[in-house]
mmCIF file of C-alpha atoms in Angstrom:
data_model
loop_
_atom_site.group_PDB
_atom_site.id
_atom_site.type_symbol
_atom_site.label_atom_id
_atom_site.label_comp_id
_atom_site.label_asym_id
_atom_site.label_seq_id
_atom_site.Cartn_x
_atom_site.Cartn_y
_atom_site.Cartn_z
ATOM 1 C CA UNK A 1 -14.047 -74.996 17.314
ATOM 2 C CA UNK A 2 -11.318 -75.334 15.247
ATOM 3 C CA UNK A 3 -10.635 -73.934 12.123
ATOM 4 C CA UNK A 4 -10.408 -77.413 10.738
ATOM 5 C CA UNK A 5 -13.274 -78.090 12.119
ATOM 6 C CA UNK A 6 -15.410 -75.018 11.114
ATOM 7 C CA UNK A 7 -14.097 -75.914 7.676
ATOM 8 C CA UNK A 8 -15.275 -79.692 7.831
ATOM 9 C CA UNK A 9 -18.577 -78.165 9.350
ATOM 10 C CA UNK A 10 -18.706 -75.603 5.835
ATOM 11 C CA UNK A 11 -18.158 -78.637 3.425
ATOM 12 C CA UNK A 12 -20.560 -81.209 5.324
ATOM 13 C CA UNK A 13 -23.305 -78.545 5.676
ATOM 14 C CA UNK A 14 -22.866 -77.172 1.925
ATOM 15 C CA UNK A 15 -22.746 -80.891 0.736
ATOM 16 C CA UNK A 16 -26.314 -81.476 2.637
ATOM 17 C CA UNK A 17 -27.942 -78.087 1.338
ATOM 18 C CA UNK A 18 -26.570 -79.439 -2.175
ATOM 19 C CA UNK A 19 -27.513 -82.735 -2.084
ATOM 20 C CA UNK A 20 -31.921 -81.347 -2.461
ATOM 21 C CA UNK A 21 -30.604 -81.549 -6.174
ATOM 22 C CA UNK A 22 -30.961 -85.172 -5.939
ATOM 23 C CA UNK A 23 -34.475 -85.221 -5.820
ATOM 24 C CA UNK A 24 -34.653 -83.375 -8.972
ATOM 25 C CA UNK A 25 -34.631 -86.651 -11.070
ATOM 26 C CA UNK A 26 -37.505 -87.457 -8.659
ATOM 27 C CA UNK A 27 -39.988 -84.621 -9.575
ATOM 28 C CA UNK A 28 -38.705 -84.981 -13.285
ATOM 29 C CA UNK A 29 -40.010 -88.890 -13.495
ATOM 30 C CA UNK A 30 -43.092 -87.603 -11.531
ATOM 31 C CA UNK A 31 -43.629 -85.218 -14.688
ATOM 32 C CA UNK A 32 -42.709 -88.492 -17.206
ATOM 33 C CA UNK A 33 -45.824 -90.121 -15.450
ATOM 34 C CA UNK A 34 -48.205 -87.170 -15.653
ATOM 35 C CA UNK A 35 -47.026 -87.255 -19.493
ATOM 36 C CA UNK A 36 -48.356 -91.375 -19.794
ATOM 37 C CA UNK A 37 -51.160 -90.382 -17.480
ATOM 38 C CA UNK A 38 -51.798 -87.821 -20.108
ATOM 39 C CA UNK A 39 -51.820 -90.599 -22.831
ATOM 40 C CA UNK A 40 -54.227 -92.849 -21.001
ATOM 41 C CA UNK A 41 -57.025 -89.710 -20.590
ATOM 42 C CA UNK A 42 -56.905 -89.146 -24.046
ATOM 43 C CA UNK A 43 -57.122 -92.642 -25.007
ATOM 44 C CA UNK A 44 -59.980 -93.260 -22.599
ATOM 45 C CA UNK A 45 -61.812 -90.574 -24.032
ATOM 46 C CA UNK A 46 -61.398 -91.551 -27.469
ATOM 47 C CA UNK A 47 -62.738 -94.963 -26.672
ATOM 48 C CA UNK A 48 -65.848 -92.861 -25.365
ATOM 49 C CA UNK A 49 -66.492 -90.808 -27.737
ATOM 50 C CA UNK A 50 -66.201 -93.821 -30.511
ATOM 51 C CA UNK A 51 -68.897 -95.404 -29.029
ATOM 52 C CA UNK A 52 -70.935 -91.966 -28.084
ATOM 53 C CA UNK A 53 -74.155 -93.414 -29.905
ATOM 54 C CA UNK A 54 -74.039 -96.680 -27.674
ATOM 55 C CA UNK A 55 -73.642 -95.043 -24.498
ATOM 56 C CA UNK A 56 -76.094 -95.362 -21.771
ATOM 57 C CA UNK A 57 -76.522 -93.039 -19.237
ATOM 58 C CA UNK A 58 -74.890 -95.010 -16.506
ATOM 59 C CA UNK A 59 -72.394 -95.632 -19.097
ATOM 60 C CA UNK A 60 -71.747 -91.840 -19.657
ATOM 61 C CA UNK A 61 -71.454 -91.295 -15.962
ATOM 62 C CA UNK A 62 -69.200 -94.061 -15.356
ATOM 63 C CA UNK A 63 -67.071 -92.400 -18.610
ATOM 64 C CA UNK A 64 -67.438 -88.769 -16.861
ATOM 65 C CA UNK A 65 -66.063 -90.693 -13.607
ATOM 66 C CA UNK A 66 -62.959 -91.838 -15.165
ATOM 67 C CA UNK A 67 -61.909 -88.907 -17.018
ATOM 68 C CA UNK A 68 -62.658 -87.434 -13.378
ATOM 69 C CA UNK A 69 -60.332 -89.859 -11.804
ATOM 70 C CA UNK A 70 -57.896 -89.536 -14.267
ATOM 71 C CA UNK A 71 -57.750 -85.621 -13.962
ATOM 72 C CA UNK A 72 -57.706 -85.613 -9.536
ATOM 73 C CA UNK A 73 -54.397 -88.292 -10.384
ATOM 74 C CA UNK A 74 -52.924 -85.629 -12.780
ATOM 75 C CA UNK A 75 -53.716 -82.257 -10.090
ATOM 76 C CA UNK A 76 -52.239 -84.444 -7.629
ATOM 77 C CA UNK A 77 -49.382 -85.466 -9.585
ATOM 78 C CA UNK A 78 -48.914 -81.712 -10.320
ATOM 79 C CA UNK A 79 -49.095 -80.151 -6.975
ATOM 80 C CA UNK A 80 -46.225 -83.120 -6.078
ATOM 81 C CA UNK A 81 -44.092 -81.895 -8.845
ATOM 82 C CA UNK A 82 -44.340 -78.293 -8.313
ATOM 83 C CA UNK A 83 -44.912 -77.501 -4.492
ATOM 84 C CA UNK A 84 -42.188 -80.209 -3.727
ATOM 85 C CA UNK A 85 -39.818 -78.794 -6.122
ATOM 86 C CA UNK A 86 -40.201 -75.480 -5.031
ATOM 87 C CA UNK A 87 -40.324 -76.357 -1.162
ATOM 88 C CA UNK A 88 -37.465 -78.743 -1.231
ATOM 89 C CA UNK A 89 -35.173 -78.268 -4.241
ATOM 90 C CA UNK A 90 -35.271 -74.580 -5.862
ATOM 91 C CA UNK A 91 -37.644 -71.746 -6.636
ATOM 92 C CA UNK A 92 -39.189 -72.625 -10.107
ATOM 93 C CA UNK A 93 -38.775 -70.010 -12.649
ATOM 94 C CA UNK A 94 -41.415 -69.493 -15.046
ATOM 95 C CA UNK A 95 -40.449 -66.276 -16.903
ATOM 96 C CA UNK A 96 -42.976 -63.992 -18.099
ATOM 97 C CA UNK A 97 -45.630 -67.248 -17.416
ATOM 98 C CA UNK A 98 -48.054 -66.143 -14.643
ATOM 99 C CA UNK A 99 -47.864 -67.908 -11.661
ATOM 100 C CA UNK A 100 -50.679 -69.450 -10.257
ATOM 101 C CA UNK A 101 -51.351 -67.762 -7.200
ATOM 102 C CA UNK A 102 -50.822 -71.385 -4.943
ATOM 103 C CA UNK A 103 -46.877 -71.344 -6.563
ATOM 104 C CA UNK A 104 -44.716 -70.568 -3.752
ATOM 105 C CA UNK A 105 -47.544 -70.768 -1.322
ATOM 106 C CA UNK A 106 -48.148 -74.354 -1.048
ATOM 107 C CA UNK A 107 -45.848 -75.380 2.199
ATOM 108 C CA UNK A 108 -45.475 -79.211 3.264
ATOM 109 C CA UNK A 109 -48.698 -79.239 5.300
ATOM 110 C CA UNK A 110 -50.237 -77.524 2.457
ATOM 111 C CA UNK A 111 -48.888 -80.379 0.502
ATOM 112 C CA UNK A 112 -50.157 -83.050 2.721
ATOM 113 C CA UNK A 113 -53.658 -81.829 3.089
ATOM 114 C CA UNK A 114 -54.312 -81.322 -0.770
ATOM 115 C CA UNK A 115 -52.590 -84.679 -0.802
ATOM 116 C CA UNK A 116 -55.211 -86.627 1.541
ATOM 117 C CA UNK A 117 -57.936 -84.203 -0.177
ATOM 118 C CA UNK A 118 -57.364 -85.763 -3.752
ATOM 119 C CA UNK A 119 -56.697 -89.168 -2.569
ATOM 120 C CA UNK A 120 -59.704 -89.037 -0.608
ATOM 121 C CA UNK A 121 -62.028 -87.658 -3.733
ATOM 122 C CA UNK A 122 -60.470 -90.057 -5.993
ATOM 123 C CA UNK A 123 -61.132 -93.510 -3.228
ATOM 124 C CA UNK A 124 -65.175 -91.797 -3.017
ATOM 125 C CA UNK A 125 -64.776 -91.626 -6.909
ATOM 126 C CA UNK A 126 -63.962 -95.137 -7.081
ATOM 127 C CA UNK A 127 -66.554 -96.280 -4.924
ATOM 128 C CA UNK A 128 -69.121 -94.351 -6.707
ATOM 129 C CA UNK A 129 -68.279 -95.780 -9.988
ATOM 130 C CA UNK A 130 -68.643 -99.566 -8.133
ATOM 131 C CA UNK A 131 -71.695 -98.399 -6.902
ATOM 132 C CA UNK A 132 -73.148 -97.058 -10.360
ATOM 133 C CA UNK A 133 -71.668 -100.375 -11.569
ATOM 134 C CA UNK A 134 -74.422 -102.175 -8.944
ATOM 135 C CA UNK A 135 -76.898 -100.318 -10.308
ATOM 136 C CA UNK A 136 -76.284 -101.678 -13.543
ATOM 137 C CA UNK A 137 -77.049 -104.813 -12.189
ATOM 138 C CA UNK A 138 -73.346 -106.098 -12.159
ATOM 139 C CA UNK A 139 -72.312 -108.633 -10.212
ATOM 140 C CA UNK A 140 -69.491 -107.601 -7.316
ATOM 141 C CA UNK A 141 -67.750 -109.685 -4.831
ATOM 142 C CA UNK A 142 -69.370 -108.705 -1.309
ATOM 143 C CA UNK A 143 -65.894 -108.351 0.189
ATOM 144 C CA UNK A 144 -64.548 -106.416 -2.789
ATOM 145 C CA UNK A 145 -67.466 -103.510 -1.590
ATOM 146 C CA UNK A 146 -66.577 -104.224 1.836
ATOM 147 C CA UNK A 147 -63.242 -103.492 1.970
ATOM 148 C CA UNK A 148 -63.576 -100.511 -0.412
ATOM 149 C CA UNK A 149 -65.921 -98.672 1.956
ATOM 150 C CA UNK A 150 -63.627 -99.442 4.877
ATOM 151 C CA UNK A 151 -60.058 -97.792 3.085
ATOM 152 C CA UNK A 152 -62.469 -95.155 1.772
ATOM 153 C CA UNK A 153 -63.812 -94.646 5.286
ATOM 154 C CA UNK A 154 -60.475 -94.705 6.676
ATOM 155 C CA UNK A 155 -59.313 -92.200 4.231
ATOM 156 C CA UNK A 156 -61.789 -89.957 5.398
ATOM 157 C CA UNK A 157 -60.472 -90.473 9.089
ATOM 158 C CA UNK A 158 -56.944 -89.582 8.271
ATOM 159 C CA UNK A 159 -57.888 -86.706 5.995
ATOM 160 C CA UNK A 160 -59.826 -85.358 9.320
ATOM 161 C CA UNK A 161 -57.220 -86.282 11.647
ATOM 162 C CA UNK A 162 -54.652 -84.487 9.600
ATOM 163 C CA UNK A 163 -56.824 -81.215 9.424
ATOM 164 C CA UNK A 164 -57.087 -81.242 12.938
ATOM 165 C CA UNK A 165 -53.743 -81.783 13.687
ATOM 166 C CA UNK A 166 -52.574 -79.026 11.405
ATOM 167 C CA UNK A 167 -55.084 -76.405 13.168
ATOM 168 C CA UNK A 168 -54.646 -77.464 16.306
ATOM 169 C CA UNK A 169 -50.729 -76.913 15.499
ATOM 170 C CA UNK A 170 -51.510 -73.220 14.457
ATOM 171 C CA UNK A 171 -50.243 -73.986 10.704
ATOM 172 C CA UNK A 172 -53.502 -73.526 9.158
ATOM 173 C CA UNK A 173 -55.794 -70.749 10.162
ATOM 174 C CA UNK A 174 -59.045 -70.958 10.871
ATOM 175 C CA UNK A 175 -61.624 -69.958 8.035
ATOM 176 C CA UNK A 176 -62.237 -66.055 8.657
ATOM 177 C CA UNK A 177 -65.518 -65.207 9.633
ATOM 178 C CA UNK A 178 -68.243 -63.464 7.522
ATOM 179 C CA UNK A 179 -68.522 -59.955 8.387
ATOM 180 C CA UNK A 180 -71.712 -59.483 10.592
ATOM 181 C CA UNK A 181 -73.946 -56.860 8.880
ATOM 182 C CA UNK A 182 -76.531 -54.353 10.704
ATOM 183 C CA UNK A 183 -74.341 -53.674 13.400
#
């Protein structure tokens, strides 16, 4: 190769490697929504806990539910912001903070299966809360449940076939195995 050419190579390969800064902007909006989602918890909560006297218990679990939902959006939010960051932009640095021990741990698989994990816990959360809503004595569209159990089941598939996948790949290990005692 030329030396024109291992130059061009230099500048094209440095401008790629440079250009992960772009998604900065990306995580940064990601933390802007986690902010509003922030907002809405608090707000939702504060709506409960004005009407704490008039809450049944189905009410109070539907309440716990949300605030639940609200908080698996938020994890998931985080773990986007800082495992993506760190994995495809720069190493975060967090002073004398403690790390939590996932930081710097948590590799695009990783990513993906506490993704599908969350998204899968919030769709059951979801259905639960229609459910509980049932109870109540509610009315629901048929094909509303319907098609909620069927993206919620399908969830479940992909979550599975995603865990496979990755062990069958070799990225995750298995689960080590109790020591066996009496031996």
């Amino acid at each position: 190769m030329s030396g024109l050419g291992r130059l061009f190579n230099r500048v094209l390969s440095r401008s790629l490697f440079d250009a992960r800064w772009l998604m900065a902007p990306f995580y940064f909006g990601l933390a802007l929504a986690l902010l509003a989602l922030l907002f809405v918890f608090l707000r939702e909560l504060a709506l409960h806990l004005f009407n704490l006297f008039d809450l049944t218990p189905t009410a109070a679990i539907l309440m716990a539910l949300a605030l639940i939902d609200l908080s698996l959006v938020a994890n998931l939010l985080l773990i986007v912001i800082l495992a993506g960051y760190e994995n495809f932009v720069a190493r975060i640095e967090s002073g004398q903070e403690k790390r939590p021990a996932w930081m710097g741990t948590v590799d695009f698989s990783g990513m993906k299966m506490k993704l599908m994990g969350s998204i899968t816990a919030i769709s059951a959360i979801a259905l639960l809360r229609v459910f509980m809503k049932l109870e109540e004595g509610k009315a629901l569209d048929r094909d509303v449940l319907i098609w909620m159990t069927a993206i919620h089941g399908t969830l479940v598939l992909s979550a599975l076939v995603l865990a496979i996948a990755d062990r069958i790949s070799g990225r995750t290990p298995a689960p080590a195995s109790p020591p066996v005692s009496g031996s």
